[in-house]
mmCIF file of C-alpha atoms in Angstrom:
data_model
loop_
_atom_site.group_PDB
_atom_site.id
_atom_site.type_symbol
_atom_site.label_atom_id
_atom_site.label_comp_id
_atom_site.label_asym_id
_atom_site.label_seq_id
_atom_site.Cartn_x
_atom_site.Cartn_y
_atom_site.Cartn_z
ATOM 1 C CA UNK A 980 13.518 65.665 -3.904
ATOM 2 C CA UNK A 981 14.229 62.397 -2.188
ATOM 3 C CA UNK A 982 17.134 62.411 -0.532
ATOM 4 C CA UNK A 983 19.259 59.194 0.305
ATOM 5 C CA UNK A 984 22.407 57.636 0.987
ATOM 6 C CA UNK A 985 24.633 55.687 -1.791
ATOM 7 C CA UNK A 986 23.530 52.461 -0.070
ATOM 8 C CA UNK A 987 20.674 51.980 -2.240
ATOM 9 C CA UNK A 988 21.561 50.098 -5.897
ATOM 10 C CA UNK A 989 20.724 52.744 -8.454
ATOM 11 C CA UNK A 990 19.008 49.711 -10.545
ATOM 12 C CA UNK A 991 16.552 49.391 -7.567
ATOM 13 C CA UNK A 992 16.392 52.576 -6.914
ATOM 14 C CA UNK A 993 15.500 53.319 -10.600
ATOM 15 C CA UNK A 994 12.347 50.666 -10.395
ATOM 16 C CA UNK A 995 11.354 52.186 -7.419
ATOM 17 C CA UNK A 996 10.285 55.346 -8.644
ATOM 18 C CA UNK A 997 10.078 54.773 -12.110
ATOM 19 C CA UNK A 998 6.332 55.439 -12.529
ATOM 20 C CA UNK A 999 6.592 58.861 -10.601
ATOM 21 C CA UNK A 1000 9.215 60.105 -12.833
ATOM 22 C CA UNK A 1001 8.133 62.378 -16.248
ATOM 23 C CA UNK A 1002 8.409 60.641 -19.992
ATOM 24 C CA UNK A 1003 11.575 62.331 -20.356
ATOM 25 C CA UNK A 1004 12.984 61.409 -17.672
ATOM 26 C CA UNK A 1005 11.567 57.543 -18.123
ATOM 27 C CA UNK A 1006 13.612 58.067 -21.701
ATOM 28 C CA UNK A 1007 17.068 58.111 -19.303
ATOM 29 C CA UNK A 1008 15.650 55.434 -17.339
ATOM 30 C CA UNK A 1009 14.706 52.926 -19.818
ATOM 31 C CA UNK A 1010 18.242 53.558 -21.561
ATOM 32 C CA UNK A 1011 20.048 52.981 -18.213
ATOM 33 C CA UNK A 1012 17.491 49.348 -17.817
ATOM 34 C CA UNK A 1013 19.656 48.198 -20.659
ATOM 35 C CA UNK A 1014 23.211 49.700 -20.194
ATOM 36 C CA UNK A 1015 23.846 50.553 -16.810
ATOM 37 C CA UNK A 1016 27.432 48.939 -16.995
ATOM 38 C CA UNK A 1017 28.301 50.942 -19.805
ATOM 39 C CA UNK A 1018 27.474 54.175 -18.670
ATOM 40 C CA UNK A 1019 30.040 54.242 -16.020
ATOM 41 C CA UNK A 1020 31.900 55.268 -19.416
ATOM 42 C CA UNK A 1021 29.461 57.861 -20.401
ATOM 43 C CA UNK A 1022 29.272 61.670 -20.604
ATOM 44 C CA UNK A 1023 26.144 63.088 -19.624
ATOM 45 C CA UNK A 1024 26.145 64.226 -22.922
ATOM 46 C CA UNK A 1025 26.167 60.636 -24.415
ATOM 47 C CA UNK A 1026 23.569 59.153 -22.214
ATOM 48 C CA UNK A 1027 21.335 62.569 -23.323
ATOM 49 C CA UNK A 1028 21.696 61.625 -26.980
ATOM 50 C CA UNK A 1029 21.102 57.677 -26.010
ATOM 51 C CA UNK A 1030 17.976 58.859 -24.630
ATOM 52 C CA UNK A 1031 16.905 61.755 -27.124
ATOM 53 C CA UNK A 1032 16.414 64.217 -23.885
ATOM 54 C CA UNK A 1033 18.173 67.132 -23.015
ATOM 55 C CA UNK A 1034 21.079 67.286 -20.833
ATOM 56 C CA UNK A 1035 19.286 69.532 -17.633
ATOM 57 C CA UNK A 1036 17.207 66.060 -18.187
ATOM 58 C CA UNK A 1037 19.788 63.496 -16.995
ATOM 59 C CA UNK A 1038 20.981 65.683 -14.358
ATOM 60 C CA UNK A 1039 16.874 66.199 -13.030
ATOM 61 C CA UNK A 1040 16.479 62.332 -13.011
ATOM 62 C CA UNK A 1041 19.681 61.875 -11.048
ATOM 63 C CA UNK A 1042 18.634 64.342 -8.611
ATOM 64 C CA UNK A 1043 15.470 62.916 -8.314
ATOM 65 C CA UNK A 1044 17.275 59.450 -7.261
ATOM 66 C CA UNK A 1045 19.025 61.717 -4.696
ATOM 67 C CA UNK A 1046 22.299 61.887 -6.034
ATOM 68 C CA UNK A 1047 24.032 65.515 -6.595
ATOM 69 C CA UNK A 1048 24.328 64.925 -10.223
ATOM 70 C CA UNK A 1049 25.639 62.649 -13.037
ATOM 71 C CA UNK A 1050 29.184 62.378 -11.685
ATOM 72 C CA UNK A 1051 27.552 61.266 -8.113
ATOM 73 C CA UNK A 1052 25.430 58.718 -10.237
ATOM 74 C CA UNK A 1053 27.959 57.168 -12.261
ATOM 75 C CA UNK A 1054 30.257 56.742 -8.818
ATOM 76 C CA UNK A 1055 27.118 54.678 -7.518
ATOM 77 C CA UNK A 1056 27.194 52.986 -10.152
ATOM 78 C CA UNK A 1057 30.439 51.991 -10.542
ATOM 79 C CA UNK A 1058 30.587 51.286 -6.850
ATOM 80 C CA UNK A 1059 27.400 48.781 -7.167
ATOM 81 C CA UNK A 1060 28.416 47.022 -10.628
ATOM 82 C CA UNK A 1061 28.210 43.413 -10.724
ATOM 83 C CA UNK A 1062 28.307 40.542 -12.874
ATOM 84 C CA UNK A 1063 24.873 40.566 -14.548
ATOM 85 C CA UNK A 1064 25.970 36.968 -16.000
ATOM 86 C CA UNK A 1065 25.346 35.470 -12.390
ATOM 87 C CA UNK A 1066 22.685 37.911 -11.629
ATOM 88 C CA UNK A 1067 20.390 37.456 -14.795
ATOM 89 C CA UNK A 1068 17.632 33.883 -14.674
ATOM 90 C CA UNK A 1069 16.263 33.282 -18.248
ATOM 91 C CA UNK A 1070 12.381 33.748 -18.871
ATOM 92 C CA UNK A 1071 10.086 30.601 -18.256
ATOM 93 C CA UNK A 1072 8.922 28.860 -21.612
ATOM 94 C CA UNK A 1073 6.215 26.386 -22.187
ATOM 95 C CA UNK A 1074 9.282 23.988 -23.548
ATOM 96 C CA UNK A 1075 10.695 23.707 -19.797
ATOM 97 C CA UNK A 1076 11.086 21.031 -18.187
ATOM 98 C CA UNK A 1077 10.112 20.666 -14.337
ATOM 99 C CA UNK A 1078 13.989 20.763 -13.343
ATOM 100 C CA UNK A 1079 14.538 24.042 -15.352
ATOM 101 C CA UNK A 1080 11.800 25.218 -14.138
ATOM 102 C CA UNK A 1081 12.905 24.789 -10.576
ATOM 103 C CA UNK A 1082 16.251 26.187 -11.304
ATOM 104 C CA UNK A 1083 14.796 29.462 -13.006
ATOM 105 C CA UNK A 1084 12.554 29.993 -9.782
ATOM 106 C CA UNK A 1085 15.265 29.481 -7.683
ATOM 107 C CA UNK A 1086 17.808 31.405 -9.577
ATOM 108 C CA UNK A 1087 14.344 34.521 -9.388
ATOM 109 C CA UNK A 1088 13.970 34.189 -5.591
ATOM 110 C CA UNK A 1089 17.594 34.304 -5.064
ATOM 111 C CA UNK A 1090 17.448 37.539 -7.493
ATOM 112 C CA UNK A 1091 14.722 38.933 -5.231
ATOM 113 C CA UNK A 1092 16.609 38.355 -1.941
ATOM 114 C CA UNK A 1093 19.963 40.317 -2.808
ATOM 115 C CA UNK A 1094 18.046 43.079 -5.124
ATOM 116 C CA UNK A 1095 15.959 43.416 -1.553
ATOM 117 C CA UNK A 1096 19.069 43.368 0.159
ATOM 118 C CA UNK A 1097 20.541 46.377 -1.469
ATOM 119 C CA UNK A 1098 17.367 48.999 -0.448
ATOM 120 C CA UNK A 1099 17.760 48.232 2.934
ATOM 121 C CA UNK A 1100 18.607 51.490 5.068
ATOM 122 C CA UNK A 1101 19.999 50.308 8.044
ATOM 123 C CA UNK A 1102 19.332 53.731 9.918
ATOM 124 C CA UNK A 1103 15.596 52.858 9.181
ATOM 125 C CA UNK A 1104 16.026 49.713 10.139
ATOM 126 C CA UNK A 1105 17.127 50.629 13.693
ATOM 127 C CA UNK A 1106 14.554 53.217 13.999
ATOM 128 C CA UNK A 1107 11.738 51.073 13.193
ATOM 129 C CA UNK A 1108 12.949 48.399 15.659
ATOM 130 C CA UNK A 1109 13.029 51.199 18.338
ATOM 131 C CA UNK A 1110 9.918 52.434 17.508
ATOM 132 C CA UNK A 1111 8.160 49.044 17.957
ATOM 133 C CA UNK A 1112 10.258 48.145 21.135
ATOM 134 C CA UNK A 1113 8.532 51.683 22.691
ATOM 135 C CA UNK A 1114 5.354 50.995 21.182
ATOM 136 C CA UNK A 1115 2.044 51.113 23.472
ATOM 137 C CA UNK A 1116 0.575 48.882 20.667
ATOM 138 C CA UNK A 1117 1.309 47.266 17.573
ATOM 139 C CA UNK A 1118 -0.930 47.411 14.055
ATOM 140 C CA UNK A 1119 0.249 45.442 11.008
ATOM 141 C CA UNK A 1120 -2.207 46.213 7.890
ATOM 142 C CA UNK A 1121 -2.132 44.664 4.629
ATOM 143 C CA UNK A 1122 -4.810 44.116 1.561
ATOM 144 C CA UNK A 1123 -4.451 41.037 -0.351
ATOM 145 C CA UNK A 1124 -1.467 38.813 -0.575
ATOM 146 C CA UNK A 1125 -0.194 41.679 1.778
ATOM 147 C CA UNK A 1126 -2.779 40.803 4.024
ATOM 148 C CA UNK A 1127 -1.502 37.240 4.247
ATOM 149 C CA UNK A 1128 1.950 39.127 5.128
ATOM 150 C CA UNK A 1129 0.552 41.254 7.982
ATOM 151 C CA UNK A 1130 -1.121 37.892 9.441
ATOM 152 C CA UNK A 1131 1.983 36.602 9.555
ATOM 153 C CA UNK A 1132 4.015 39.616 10.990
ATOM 154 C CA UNK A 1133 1.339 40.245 13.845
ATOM 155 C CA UNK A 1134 1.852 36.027 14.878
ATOM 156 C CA UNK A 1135 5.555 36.539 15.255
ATOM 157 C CA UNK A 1136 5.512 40.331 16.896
ATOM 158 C CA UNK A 1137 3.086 37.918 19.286
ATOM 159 C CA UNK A 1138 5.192 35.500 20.211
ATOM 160 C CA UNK A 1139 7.963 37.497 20.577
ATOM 161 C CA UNK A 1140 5.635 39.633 23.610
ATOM 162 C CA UNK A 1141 3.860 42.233 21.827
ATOM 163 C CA UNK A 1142 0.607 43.717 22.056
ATOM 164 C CA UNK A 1143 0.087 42.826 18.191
ATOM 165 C CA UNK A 1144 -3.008 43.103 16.029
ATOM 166 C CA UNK A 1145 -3.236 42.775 12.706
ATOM 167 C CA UNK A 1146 -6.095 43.537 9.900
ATOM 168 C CA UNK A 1147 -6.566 43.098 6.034
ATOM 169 C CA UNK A 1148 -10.381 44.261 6.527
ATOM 170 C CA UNK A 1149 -10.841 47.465 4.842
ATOM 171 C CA UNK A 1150 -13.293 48.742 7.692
ATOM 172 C CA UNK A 1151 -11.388 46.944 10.275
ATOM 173 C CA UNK A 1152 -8.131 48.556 8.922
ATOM 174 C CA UNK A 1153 -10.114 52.063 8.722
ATOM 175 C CA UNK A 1154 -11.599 52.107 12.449
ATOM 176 C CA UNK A 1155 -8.116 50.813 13.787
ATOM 177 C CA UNK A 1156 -6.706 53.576 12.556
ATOM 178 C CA UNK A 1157 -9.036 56.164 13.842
ATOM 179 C CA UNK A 1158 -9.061 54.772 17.518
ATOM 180 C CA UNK A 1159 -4.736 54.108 17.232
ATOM 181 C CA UNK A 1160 -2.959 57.001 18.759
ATOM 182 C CA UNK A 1161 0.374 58.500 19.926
ATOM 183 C CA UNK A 1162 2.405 55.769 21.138
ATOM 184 C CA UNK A 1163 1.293 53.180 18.674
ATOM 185 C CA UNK A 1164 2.788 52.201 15.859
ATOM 186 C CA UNK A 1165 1.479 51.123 12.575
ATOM 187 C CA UNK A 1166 3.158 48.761 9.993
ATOM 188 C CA UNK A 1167 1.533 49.258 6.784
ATOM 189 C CA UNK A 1168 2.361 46.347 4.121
ATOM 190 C CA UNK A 1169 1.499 47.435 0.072
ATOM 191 C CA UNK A 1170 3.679 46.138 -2.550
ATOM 192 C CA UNK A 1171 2.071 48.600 -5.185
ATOM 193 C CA UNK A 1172 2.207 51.490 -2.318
ATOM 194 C CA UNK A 1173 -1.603 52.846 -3.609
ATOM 195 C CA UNK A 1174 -4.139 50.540 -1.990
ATOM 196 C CA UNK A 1175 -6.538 53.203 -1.739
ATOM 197 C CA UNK A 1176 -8.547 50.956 1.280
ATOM 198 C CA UNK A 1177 -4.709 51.163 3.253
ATOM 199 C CA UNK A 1178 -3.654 54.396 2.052
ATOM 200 C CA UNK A 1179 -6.907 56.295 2.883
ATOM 201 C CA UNK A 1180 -6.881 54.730 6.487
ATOM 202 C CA UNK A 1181 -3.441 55.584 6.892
ATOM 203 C CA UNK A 1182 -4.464 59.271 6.598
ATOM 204 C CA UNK A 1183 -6.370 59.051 9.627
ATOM 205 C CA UNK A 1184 -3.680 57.277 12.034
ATOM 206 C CA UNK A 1185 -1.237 60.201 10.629
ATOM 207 C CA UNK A 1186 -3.961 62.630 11.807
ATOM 208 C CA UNK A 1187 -3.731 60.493 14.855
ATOM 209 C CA UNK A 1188 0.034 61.322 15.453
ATOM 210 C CA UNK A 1189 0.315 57.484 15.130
ATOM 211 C CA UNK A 1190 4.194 56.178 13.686
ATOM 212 C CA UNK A 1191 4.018 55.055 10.666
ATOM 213 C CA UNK A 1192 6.172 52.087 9.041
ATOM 214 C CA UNK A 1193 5.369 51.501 5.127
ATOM 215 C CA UNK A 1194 6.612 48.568 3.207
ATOM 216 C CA UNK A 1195 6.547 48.595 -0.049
ATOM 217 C CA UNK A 1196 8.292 48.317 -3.871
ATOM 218 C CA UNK A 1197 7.315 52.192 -4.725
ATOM 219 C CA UNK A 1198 9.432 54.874 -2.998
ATOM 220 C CA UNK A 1199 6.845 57.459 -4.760
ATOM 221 C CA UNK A 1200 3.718 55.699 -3.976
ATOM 222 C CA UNK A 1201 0.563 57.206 -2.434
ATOM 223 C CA UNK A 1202 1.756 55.372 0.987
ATOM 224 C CA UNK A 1203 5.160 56.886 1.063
ATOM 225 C CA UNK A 1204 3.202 60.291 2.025
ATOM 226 C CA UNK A 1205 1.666 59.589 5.428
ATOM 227 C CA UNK A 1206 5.060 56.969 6.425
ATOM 228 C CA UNK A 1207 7.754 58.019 9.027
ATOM 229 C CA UNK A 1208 9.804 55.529 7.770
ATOM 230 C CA UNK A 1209 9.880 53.509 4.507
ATOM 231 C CA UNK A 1210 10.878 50.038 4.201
ATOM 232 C CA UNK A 1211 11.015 49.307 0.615
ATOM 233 C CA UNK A 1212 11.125 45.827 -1.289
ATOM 234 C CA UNK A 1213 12.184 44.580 -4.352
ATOM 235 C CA UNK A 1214 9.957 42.552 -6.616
ATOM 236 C CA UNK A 1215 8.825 41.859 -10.521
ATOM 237 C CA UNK A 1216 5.396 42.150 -10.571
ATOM 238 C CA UNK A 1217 3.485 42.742 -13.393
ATOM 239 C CA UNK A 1218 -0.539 43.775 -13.180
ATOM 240 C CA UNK A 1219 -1.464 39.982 -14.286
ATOM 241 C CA UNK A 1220 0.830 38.726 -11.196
ATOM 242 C CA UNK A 1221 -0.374 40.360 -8.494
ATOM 243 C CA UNK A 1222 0.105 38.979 -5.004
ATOM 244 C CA UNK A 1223 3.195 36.304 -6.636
ATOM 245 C CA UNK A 1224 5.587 34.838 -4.336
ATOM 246 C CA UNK A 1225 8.280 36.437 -5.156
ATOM 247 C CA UNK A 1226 6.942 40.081 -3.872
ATOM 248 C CA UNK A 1227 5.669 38.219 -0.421
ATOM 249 C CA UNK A 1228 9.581 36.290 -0.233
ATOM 250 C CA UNK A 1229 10.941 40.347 -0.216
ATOM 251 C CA UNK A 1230 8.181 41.769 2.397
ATOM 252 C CA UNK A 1231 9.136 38.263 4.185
ATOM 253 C CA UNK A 1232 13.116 39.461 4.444
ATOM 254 C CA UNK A 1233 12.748 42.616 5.543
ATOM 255 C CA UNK A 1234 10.219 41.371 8.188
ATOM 256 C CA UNK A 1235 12.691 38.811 8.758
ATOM 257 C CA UNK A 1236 15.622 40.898 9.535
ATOM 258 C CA UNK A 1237 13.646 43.389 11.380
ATOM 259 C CA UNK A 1238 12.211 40.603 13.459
ATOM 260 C CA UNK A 1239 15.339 39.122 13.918
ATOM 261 C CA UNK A 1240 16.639 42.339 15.010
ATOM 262 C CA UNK A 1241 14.100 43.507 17.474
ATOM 263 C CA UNK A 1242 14.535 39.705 19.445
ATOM 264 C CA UNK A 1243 18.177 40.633 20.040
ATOM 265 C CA UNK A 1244 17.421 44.029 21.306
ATOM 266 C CA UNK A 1245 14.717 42.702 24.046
ATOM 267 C CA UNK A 1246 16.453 39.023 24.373
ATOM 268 C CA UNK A 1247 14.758 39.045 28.328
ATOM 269 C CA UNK A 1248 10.785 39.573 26.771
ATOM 270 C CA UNK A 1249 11.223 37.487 23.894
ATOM 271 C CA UNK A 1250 12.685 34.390 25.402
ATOM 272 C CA UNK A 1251 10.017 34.183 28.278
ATOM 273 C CA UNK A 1252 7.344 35.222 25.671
ATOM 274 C CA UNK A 1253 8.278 32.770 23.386
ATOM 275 C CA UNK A 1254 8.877 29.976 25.502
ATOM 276 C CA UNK A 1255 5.120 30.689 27.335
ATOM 277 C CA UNK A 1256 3.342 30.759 23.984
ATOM 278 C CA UNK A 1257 5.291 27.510 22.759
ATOM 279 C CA UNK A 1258 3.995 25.903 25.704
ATOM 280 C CA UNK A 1259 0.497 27.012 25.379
ATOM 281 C CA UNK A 1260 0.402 25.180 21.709
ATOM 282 C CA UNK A 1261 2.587 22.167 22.667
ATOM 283 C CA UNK A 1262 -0.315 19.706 23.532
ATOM 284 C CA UNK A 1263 -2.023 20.834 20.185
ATOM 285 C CA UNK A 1264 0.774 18.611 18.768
ATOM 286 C CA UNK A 1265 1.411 14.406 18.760
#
């Protein structure tokens, strides 16, 4: 079992791991989708009957979110409702204007941002900035859209005075990982969590005894085995919207934060670094 603190939202954490969960205890979860305000109110005997499951059922899923039981569940709940009102954006229609449009986006990023907001485990958070800060050498990997991400990740862990590389090559990702070793650290960037190209090369950096830093929407995802740590996102995605915006605006947060983070920890290195690689571009502008 999984175990966490109450700082994740149990709606987050419910999408995180929903396809690793059994169709019994999907019943409970797609009941809870739809009336997770109302169950503060609930027995587990209610939400059991909502759901057509058994009973031992409710209290498996909520252990499998990490919480001691139902009682423990409904007290996260309670202690993360909100106003859905604000919360909710309506679903884009061919009728829209360009100005509702805009507004339904906006009100979807925003969405993504706090729902992002409430997986981060600031414990992880730390130790992945320490991690990097001791790190002999730096990998960010990413297929895809993610690959876009780890492009940009590896430019600003450069500026800021890393020894960064980054790869969205399959092979390049694969013999990366077999030559990285103890005292390198790996970010691996998968919204799904089961790029078999990342996930497969991961397996040989573990072998490696490299650190491992995993970003991704799927707690339960192939990736999640090899990771030390596990940085997770919050996204809609469906299969036909792969690689949208909105899942590269989460990865883009965390990285932000992290980032952010890391330059206040080693002020010194990333001042000068940044201030010699802003002067190397500067006559590559008018």
């Amino acid at each position: 079992m999984f175990k966490t603190t109450q700082t994740f939202h149990p709606e987050v954490m419910i999408s995180s791991i929903y396809n690793s969960l059994t169709k019994s205890e999907q019943k409970v979860a797609d009941v809870l989708k739809t009336s997770m305000n109302e169950s503060v109110y609930w027995s587990v005997s209610d939400l059991a009957e909502y759901a057509a499951v058994g009973e031992t059922t409710v209290i498996r899923f909520c252990r499998k979110l990490g919480y001691k039981g139902y009682q423990d569940f409904k007290l996260a709940v309670a202690q993360n409702k909100v106003d859905t009102d604000s919360q909710d954006f309506s679903e884009i229609t061919e009728a829209d204007s360009l100005e509702v449009l805009a507004q339904k986006i906006t009100a979807e990023n925003v969405t993504t941002i706090q729902n992002t907001f409430k997986t981060i485990q600031i414990k992880d958070l730390e130790q992945a900035g320490r991690k990097i800060i001791q790190s002999n050498k730096l990998y960010v990997f990413g297929v895809g859209a993610s690959g876009i991400m780890a492009q940009q990740a590896q430019y600003r862990f450069m500026r800021m005075g890393f020894n960064a590389e980054s790869a969205t090559d399959s092979h390049i990702i694969a013999m990366n990982s077999a030559i990285a070793g103890q005292g390198d650290v790996i970010i691996g960037i998968s919204t799904s969590g089961s790029t078999k190209d990342l996930v497969d090369a991961l397996k040989i950096a573990k072998e490696n005894d490299v650190f491992i830093i995993c970003l991704t929407k799927h707690l339960r995802s192939p990736i999640t085995k090899f990771a030390d740590i596990v940085l997770l996102t919050s996204t809609k995605e469906s299969p036909l919207h792969g690689g949208a915006f909105s899942s590269s605006i989460s990865q883009m947060h965390v990285l932000d934060i992290l980032t952010k983070y890391i330059e206040m920890q080693e002020q010194n290195r990333a001042i000068s670094t940044l201030k010699k690689t802003a002067k190397a571009v500067s006559n590559k502008l008018y």
